[in-house]
mmCIF file of C-alpha atoms in Angstrom:
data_model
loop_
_atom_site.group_PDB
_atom_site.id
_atom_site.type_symbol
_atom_site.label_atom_id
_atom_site.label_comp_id
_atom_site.label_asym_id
_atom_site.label_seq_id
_atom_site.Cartn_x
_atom_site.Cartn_y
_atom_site.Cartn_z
ATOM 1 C CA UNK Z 1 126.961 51.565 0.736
ATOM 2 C CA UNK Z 2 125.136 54.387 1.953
ATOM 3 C CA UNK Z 3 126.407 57.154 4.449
ATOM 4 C CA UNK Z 4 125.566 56.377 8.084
ATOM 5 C CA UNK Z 5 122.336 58.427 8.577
ATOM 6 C CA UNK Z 6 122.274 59.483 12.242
ATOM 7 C CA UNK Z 7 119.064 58.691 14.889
ATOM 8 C CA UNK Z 8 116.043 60.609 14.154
ATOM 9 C CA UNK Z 9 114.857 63.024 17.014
ATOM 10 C CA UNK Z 10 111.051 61.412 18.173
ATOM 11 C CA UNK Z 11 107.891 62.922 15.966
ATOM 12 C CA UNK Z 12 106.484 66.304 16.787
ATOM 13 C CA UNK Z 13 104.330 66.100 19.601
ATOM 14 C CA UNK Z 14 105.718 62.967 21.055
ATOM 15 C CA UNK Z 15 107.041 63.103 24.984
ATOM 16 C CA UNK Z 16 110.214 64.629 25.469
ATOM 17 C CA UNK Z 17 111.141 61.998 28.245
ATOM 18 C CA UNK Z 18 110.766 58.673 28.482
ATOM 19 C CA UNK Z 19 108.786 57.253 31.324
ATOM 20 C CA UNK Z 20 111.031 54.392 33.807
ATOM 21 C CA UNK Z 21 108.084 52.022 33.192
ATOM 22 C CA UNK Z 22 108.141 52.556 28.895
ATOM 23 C CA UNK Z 23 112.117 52.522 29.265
ATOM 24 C CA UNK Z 24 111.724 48.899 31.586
ATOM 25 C CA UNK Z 25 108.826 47.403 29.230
ATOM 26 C CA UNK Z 26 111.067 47.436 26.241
ATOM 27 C CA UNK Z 27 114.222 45.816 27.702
ATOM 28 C CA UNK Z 28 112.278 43.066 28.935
ATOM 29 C CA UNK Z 29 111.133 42.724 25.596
ATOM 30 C CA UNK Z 30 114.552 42.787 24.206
ATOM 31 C CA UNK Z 31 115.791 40.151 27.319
ATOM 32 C CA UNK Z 32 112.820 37.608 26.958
ATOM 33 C CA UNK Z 33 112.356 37.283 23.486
ATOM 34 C CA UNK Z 34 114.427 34.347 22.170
ATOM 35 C CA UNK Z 35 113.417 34.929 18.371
ATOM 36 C CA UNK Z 36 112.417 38.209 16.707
ATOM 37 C CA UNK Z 37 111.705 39.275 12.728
ATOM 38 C CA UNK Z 38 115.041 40.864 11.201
ATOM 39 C CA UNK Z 39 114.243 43.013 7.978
ATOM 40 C CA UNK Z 40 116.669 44.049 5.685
ATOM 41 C CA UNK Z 41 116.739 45.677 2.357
ATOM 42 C CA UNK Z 42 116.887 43.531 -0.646
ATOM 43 C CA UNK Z 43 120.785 44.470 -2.554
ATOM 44 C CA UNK Z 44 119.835 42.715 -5.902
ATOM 45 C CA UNK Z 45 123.014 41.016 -5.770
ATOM 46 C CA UNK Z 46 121.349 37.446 -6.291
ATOM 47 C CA UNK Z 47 119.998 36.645 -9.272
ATOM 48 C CA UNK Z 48 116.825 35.372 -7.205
ATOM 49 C CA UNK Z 49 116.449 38.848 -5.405
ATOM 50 C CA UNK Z 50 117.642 41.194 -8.661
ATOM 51 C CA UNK Z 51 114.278 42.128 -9.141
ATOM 52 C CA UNK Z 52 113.046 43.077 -5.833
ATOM 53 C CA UNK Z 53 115.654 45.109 -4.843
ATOM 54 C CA UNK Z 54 115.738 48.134 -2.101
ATOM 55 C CA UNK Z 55 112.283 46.306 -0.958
ATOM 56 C CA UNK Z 56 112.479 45.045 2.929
ATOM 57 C CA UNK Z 57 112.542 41.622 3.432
ATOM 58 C CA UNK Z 58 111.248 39.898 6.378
ATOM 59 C CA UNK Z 59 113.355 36.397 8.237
ATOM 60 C CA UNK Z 60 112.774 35.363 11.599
ATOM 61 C CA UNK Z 61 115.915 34.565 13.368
ATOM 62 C CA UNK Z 62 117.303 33.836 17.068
ATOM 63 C CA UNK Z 63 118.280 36.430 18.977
ATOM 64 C CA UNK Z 64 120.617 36.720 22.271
ATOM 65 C CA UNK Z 65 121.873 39.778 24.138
ATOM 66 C CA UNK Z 66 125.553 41.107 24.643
ATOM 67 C CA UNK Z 67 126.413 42.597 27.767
ATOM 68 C CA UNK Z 68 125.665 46.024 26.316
ATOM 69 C CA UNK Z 69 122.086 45.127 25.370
ATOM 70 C CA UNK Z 70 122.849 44.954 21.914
ATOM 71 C CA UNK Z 71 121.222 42.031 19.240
ATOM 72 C CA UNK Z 72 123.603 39.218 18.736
ATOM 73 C CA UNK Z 73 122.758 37.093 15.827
ATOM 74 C CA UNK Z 74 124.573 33.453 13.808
ATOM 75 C CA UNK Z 75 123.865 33.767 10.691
ATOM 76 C CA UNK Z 76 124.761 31.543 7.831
ATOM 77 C CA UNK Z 77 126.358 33.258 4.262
ATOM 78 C CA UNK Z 78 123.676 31.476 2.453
ATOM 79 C CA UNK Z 79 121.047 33.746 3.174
ATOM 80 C CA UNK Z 80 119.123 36.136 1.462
ATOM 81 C CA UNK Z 81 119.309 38.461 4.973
ATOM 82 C CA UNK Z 82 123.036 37.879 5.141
ATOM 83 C CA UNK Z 83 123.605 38.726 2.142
ATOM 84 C CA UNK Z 84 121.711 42.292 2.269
ATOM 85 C CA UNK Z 85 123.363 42.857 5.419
ATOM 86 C CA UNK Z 86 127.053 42.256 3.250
ATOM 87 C CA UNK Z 87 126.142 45.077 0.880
ATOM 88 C CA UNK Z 88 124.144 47.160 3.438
ATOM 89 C CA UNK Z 89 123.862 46.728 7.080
ATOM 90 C CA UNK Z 90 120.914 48.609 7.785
ATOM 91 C CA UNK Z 91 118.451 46.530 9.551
ATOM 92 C CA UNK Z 92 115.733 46.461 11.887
ATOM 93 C CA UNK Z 93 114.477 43.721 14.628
ATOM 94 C CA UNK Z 94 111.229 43.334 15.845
ATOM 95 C CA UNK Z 95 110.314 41.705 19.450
ATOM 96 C CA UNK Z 96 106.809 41.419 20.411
ATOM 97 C CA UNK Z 97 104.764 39.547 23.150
ATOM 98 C CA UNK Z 98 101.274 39.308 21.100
ATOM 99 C CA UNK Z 99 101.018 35.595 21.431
ATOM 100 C CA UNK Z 100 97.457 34.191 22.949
ATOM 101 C CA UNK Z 101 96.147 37.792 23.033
ATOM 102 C CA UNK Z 102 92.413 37.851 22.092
ATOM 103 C CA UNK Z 103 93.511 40.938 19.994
ATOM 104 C CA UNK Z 104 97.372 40.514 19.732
ATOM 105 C CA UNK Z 105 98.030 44.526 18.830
ATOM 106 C CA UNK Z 106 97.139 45.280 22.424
ATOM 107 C CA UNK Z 107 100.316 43.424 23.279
ATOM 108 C CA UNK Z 108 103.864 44.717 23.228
ATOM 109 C CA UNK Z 109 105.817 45.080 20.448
ATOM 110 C CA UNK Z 110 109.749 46.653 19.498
ATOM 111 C CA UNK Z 111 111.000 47.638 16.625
ATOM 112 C CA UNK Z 112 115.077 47.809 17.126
ATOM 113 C CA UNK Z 113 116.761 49.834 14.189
ATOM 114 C CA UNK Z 114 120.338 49.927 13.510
ATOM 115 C CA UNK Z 115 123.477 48.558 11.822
ATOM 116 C CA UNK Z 116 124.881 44.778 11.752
ATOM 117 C CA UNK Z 117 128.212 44.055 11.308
ATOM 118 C CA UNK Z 118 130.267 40.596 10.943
ATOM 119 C CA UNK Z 119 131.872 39.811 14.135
ATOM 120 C CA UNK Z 120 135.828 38.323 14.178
ATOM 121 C CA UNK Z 121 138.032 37.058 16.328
ATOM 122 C CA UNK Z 122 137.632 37.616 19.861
ATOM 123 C CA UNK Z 123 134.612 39.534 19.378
ATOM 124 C CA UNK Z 124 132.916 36.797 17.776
ATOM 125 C CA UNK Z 125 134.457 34.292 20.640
ATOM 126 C CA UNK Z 126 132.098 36.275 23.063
ATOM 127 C CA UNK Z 127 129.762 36.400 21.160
ATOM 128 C CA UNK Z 128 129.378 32.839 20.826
ATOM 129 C CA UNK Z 129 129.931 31.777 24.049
ATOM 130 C CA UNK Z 130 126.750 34.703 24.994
ATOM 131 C CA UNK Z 131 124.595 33.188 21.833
ATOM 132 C CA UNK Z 132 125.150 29.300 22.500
ATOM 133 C CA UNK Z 133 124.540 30.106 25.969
ATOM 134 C CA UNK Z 134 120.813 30.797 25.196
ATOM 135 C CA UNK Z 135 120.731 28.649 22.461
ATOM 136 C CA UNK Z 136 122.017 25.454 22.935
ATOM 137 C CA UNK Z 137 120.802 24.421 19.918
ATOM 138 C CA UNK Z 138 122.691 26.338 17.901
ATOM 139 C CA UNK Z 139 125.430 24.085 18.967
ATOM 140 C CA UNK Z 140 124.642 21.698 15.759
ATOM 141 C CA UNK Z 141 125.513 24.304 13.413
ATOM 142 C CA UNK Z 142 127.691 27.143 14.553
ATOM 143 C CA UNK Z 143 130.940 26.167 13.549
ATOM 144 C CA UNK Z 144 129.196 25.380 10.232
ATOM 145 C CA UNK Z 145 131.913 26.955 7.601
ATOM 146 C CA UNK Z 146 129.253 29.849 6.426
ATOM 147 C CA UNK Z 147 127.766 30.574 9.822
ATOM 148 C CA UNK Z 148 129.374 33.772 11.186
ATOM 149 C CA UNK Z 149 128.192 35.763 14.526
ATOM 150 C CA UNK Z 150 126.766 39.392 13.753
ATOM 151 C CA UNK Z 151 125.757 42.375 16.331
ATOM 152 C CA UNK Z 152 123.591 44.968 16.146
ATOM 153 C CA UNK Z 153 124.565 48.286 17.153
ATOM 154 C CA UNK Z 154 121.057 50.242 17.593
ATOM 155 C CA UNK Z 155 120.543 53.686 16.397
ATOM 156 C CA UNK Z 156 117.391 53.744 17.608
ATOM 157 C CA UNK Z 157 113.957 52.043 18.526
ATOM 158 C CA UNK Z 158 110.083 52.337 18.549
ATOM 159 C CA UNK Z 159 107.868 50.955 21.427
ATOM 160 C CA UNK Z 160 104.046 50.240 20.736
ATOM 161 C CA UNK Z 161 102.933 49.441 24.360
ATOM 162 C CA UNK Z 162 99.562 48.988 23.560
ATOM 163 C CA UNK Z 163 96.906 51.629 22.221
ATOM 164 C CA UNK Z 164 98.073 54.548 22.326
ATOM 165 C CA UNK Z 165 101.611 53.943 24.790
ATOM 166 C CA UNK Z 166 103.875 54.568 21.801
ATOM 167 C CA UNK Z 167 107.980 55.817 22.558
ATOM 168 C CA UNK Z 168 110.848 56.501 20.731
ATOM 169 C CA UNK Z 169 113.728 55.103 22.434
ATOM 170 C CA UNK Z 170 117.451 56.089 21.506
ATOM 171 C CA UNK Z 171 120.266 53.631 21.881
ATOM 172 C CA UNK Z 172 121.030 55.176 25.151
ATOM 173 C CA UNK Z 173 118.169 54.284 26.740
ATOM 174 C CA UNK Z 174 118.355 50.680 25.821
ATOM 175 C CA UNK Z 175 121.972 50.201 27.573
ATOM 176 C CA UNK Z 176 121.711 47.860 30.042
#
């Protein structure tokens, strides 16, 4: 696996603080987005995925909130993201508000990077109780055998805001 890599200051040239309205425009993002695109990085350890390995690769999953702002996910051992996350758990989360935008890159969009990790016992209690919460749905499958409850812990994030109202956000600033 490889060594944590720590957050990134922002680019040269980008604002040294980050405005209350940026800061409030990406945790509502993170708060009313049910669903958001998880990447991960391809291991290679399926003989479907061997060959595209270290490339990103793109899921869409549901998403809920612990009470630290951080991505709660139920995902089953099955998948191809799971399974990258097992070997690596480097991932990223993107939550945007483009829909029924005449020109959906002037809407909203965050990109959430960080690490997943497995959740157990009481951890994972909460965490489903948070998750099934708001999704209901999820009901049908979460005590599936291969389903397992995962959280996010963010190193850091990216807001697009529209043209030209791009942030760097650290972890810090999304705590809610």
């Amino acid at each position: 696996m490889p060594p944590d890599i720590p957050p990134q200051a922002a680019p040269a040239g980008a604002p040294a603080s980050l405005s209350a309205e940026a800061r409030q425009t990406a945790l509502d993002l993170l708060a009313s987005r049910p669903q958001a695109t998880l990447t991960t990085l391809v291991t290679g350890s399926a003989d479907d995925a061997a060959a595209m390995a270290g490339w990103p690769y793109p899921s869409l999953v549901l998403v809920a909130l612990d009470g630290g702002g951080r991505p709660l996910l139920l995902l089953s051992e099955l998948a191809l993201h799971t399974r990258n996350l097992r070997q690596d758990g480097r991932a990223a989360l993107l939550f945007e508000d483009t829909a029924g935008r005449e020109n959906p890159l002037t809407g909203p969009r965050l990109s959430v990077m960080g690490r997943a990790e497995a959740l157990a016992g009481e951890e994972a209690e909460a965490a489903r109780a948070t998750y099934l919460d708001r999704h209901p749905g999820a009901t049908l499958y979460a005590d599936f055998p291969d389903f397992r409850f995962w959280r996010m812990e963010i190193a850091q994030a990216h807001l697009v805001a529209g043209f030209g109202r791009i942030h760097w956000l650290s972890a810090a600033d999304l705590t809610v």
